N, C-alpha and C. Protein backbone atom coordinates (compact mmCIF):
# COMPACT_ATOMS: atom_id res chain seq x y z
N UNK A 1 -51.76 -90.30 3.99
CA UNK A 1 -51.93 -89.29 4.99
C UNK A 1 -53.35 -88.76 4.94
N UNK A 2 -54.15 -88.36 6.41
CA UNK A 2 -55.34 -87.79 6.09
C UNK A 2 -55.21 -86.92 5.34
N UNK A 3 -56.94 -86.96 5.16
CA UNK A 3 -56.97 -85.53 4.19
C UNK A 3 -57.20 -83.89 4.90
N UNK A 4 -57.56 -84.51 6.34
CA UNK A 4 -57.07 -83.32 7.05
C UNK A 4 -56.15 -82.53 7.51
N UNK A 5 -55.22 -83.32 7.09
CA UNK A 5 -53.91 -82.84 6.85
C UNK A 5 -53.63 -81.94 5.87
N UNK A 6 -53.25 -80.43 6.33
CA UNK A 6 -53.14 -79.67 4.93
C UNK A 6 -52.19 -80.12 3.94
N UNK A 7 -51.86 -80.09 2.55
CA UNK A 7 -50.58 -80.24 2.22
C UNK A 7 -49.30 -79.46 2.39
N UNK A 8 -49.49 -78.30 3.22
CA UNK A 8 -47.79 -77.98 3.35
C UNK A 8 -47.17 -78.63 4.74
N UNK A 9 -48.58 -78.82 5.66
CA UNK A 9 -48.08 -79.76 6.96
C UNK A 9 -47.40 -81.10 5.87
N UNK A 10 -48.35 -81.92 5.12
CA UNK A 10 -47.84 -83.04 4.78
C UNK A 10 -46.12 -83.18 4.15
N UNK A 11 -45.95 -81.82 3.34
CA UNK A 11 -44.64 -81.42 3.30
C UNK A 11 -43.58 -80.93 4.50
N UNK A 12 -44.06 -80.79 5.26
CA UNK A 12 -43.12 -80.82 6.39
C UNK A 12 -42.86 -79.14 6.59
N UNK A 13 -44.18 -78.59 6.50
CA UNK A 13 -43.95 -76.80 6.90
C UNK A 13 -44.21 -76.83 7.94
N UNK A 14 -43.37 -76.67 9.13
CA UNK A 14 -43.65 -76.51 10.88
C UNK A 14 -44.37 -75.41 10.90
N UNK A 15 -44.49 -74.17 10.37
CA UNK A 15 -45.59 -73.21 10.24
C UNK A 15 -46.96 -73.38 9.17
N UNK A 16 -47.04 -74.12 9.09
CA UNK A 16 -48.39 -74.75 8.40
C UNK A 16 -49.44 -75.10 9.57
N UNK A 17 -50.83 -74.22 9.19
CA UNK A 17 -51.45 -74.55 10.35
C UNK A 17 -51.93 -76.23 9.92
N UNK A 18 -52.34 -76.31 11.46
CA UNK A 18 -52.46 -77.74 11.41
C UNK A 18 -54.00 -78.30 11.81
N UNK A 19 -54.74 -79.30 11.21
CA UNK A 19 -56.24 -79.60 11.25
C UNK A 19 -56.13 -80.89 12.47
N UNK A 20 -57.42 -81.03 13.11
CA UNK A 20 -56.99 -81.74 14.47
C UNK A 20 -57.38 -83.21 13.97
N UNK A 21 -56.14 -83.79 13.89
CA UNK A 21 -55.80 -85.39 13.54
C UNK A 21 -56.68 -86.10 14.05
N UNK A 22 -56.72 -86.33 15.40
CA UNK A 22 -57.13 -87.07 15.86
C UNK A 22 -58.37 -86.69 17.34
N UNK A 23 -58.97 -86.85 17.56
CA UNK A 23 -59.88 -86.16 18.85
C UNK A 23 -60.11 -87.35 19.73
N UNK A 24 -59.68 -87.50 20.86
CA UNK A 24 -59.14 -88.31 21.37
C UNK A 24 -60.28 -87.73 23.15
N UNK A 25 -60.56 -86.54 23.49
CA UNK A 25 -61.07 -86.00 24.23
C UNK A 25 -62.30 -86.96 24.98
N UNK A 26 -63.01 -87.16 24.07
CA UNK A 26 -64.95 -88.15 24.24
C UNK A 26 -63.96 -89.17 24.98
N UNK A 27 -62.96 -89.65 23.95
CA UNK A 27 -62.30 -91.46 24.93
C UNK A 27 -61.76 -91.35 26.01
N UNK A 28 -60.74 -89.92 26.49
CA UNK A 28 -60.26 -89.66 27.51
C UNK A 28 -61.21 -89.82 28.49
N UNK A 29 -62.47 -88.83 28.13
CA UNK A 29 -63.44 -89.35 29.47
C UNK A 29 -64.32 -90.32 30.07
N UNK A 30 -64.14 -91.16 28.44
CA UNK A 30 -65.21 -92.60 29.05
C UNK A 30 -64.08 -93.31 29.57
N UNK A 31 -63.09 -93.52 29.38
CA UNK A 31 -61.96 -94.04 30.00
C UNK A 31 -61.54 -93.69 31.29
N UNK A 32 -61.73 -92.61 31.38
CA UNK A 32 -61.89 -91.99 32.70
C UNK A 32 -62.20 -92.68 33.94
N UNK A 33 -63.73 -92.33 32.88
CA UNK A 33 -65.05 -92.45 34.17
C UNK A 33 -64.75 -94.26 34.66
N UNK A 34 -64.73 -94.66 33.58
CA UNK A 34 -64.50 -96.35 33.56
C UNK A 34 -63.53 -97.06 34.64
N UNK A 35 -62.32 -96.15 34.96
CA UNK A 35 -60.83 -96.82 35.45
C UNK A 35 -62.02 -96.12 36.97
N UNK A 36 -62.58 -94.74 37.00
CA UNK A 36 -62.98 -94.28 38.47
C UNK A 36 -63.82 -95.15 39.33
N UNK A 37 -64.84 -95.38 38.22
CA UNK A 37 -65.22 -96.20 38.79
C UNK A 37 -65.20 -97.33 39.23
N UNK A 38 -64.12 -98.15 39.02
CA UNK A 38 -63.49 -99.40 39.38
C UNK A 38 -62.23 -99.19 40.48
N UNK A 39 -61.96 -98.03 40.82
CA UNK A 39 -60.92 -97.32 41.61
C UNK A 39 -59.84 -97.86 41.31
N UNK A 40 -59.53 -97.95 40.12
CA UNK A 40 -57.96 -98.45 39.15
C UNK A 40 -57.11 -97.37 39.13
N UNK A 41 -57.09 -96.20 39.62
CA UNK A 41 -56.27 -94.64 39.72
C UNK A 41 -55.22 -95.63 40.02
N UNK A 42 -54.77 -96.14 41.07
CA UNK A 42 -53.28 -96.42 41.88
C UNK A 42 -52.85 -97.66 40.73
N UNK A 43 -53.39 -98.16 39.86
CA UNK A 43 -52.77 -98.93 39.08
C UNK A 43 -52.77 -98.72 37.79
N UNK A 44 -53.42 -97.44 36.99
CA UNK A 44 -53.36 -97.16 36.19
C UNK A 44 -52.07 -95.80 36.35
N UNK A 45 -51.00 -96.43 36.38
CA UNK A 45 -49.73 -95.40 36.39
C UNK A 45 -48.90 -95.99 34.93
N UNK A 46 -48.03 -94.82 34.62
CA UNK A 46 -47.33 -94.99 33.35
C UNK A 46 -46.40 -96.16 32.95
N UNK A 47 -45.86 -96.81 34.13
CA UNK A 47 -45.26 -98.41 33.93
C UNK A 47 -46.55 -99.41 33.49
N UNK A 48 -47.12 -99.08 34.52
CA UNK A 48 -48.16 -100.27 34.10
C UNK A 48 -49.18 -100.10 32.95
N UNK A 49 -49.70 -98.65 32.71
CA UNK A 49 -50.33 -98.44 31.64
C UNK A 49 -49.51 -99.10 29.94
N UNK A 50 -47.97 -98.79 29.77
CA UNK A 50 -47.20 -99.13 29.17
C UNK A 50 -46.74 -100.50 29.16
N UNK A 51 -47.18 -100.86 30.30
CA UNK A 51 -46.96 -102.85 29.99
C UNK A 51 -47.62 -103.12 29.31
N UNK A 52 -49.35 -102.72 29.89
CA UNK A 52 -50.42 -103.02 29.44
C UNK A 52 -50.81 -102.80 27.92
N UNK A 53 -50.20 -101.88 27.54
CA UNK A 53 -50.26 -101.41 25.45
C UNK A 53 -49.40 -102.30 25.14
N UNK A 54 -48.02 -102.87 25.68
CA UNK A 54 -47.23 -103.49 25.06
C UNK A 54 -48.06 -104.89 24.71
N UNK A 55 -48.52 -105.26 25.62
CA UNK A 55 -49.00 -106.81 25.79
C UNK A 55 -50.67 -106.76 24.63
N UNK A 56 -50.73 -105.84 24.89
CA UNK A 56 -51.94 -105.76 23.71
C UNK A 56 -51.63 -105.25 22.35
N UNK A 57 -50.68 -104.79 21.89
CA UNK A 57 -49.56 -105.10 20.65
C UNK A 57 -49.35 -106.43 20.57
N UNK A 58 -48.97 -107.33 21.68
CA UNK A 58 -48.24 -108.27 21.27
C UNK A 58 -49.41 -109.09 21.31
N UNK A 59 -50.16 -109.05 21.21
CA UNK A 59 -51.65 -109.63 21.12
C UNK A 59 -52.20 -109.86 19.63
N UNK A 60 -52.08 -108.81 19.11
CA UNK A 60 -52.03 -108.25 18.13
C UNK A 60 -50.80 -108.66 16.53
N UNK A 61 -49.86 -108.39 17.25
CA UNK A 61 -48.75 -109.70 16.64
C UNK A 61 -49.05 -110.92 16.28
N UNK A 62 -49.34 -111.86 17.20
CA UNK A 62 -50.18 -112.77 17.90
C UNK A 62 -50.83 -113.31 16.72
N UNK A 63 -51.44 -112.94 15.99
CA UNK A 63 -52.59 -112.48 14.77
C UNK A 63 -51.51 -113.46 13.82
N UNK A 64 -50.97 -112.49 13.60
CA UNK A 64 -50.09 -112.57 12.09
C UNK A 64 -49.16 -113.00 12.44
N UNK A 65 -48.55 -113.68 13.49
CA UNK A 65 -47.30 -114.22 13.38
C UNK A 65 -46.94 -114.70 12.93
N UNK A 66 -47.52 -116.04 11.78
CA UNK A 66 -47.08 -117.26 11.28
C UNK A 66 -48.01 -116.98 10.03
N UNK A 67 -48.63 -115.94 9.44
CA UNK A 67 -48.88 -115.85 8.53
C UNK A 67 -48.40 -115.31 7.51
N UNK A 68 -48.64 -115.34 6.03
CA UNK A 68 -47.74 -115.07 4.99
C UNK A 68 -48.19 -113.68 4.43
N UNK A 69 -47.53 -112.83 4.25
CA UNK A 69 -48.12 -111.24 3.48
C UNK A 69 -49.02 -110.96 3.04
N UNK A 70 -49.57 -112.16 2.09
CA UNK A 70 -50.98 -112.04 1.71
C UNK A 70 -51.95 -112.56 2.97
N UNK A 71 -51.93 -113.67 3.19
CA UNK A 71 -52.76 -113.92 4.30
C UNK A 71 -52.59 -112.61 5.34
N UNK A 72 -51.92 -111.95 6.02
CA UNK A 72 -51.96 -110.81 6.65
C UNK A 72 -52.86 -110.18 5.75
N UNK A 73 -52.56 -109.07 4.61
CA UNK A 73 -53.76 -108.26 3.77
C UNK A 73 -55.25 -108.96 3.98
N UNK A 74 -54.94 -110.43 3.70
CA UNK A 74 -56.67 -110.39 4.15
C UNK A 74 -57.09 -110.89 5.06
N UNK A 75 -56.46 -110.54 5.96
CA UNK A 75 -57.28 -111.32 7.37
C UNK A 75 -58.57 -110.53 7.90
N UNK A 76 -58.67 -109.47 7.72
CA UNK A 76 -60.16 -109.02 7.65
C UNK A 76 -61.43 -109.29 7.00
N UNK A 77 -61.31 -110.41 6.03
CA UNK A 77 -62.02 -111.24 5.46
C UNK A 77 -61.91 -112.89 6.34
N UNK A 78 -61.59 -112.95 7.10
CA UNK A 78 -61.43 -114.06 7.25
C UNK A 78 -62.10 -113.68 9.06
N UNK A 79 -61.99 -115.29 9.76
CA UNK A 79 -62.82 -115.19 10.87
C UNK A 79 -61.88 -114.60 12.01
N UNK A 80 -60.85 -114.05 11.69
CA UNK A 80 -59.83 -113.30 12.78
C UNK A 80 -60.28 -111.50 12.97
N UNK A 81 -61.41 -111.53 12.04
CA UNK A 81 -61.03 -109.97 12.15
C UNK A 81 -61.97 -108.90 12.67
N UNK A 82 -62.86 -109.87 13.99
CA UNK A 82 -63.23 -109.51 14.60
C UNK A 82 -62.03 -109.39 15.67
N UNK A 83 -61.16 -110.48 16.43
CA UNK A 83 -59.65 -110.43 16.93
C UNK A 83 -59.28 -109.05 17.16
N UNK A 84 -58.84 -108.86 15.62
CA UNK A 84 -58.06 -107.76 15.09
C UNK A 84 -58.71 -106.46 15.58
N UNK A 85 -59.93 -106.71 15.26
CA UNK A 85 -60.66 -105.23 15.47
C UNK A 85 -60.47 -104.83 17.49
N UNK A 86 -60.86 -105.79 18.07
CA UNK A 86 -60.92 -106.16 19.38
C UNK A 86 -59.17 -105.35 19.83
N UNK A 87 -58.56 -106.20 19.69
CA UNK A 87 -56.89 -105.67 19.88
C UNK A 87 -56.81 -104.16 19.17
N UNK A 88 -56.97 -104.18 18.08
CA UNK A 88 -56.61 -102.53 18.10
C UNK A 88 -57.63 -101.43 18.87
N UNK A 89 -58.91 -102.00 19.51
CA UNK A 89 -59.86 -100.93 20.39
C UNK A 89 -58.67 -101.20 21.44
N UNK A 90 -58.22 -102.43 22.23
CA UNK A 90 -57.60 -102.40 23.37
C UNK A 90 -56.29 -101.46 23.56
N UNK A 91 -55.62 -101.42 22.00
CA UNK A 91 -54.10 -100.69 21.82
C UNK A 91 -54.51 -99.27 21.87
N UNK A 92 -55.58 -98.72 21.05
CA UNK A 92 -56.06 -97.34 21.25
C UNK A 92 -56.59 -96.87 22.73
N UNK A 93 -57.38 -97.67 23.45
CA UNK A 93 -57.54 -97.64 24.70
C UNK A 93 -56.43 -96.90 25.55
N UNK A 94 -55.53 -97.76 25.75
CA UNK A 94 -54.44 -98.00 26.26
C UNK A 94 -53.54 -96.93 26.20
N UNK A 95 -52.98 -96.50 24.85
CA UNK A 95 -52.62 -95.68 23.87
C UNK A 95 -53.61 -94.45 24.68
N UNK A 96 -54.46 -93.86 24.45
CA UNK A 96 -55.02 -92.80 24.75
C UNK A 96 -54.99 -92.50 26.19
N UNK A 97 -54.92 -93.91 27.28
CA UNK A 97 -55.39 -93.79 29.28
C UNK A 97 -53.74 -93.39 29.34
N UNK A 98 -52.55 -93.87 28.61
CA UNK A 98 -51.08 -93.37 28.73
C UNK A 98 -51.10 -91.96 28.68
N UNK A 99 -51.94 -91.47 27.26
CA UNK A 99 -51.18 -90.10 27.17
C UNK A 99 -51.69 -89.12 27.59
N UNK A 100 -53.25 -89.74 28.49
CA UNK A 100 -53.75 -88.75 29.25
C UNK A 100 -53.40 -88.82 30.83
N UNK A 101 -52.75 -90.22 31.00
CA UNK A 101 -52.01 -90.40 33.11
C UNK A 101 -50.69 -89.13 32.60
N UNK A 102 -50.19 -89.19 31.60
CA UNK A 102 -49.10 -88.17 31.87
C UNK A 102 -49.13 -87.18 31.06
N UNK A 103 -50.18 -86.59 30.90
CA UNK A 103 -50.55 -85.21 30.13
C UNK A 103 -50.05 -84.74 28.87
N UNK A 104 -50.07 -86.00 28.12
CA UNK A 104 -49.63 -85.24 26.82
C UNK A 104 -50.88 -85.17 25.90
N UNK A 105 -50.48 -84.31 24.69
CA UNK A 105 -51.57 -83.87 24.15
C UNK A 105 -51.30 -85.03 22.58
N UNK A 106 -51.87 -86.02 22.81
CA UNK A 106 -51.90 -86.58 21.47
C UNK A 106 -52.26 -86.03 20.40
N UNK A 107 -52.92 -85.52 20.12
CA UNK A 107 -53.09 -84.77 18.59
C UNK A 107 -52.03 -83.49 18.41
N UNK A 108 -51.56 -82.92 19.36
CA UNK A 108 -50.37 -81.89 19.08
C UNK A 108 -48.95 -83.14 18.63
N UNK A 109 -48.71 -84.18 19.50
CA UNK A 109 -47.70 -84.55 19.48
C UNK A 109 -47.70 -85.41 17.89
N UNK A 110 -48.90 -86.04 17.62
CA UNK A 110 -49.05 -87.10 16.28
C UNK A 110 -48.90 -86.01 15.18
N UNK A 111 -49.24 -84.50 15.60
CA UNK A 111 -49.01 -83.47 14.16
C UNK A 111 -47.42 -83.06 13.91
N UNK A 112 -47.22 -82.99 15.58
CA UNK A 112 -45.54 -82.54 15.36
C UNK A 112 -44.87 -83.69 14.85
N UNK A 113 -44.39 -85.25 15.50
CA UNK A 113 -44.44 -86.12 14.55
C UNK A 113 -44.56 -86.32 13.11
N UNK A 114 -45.53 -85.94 12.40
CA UNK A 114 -45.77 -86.06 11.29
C UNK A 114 -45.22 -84.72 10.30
N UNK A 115 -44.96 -83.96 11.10
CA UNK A 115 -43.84 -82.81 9.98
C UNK A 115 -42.80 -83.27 10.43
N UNK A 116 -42.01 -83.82 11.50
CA UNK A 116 -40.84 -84.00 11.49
C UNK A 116 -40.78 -85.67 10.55
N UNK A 117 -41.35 -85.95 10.23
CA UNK A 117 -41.27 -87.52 9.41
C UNK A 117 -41.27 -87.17 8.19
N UNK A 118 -41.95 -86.24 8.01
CA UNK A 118 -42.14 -85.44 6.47
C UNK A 118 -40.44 -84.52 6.28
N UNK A 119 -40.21 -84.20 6.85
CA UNK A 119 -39.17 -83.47 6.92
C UNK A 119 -37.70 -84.47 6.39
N UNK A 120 -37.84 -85.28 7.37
CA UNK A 120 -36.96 -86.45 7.80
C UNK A 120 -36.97 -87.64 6.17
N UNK A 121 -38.18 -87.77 5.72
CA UNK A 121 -38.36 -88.46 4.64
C UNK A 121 -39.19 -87.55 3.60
N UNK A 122 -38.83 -86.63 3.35
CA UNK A 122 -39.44 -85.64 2.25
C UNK A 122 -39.83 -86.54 0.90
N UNK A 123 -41.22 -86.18 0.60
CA UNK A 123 -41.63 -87.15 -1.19
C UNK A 123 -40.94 -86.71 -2.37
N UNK A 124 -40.69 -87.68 -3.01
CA UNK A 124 -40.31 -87.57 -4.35
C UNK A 124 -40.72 -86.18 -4.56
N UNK A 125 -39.65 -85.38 -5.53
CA UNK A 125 -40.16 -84.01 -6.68
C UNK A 125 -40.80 -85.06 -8.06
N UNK A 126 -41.93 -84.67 -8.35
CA UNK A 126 -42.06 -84.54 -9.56
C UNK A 126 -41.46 -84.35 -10.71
């Protein structure tokens, strides 16, 4: 877990203030400007935005499908992981033009998430 994460959020205190995960804002608008200027508005809607992350997951899959656990761990040493890097800019892309066509606030929702997971799977006591 980051380290911006306080530890009583990481324990799952819903009143624990919370440090901003992720800043997602700068990409919202080059993404923006990017889809405007190509006049992609009428096809950048939430079906199709959501095909479009799926298929670049499965891109991503794609990778490692037929490889063995270790070969996965190091495929970033190897000549795929430029690939890799490529597919996860496209999944974050994607990922971020979704949760800004339908107004959600990714860094509120990935914090609430993450106390209810903490909650849900609380760590070992000492």
């Amino acid at each position: 877990m980051s380290a911006a994460l306080n530890d009583a959020s990481a324990h799952g205190d819903a009143d624990a203030p919370r440090a901003r995960l992720i800043d997602t804002a700068g990409l919202e608008t080059a993404l923006q400007a990017f889809a405007d200027a190509r006049h992609w508005q009428p096809y950048h809607t939430p079906k199709n935005l959501a095909m479009a992350l799926s298929v670049e997951v499965a891109e991503l899959v794609e990778i490692f499908q037929w490889q063995t656990d270790a070969e996965a761990q190091a495929v970033m040493q190897t000549n795929e992981a430029r690939h890799v890097e490529q597919e996860l800019a496209d999944i974050a892309m994607y990922l971020v033009r979704l949760s800004s066509v339908l107004g959600v606030d990714l860094n509120r929702a990935v914090a609430e998430k993450l106390v209810m997971n903490a909650q849900k799977y609380p760590a070992p006591q000492a």
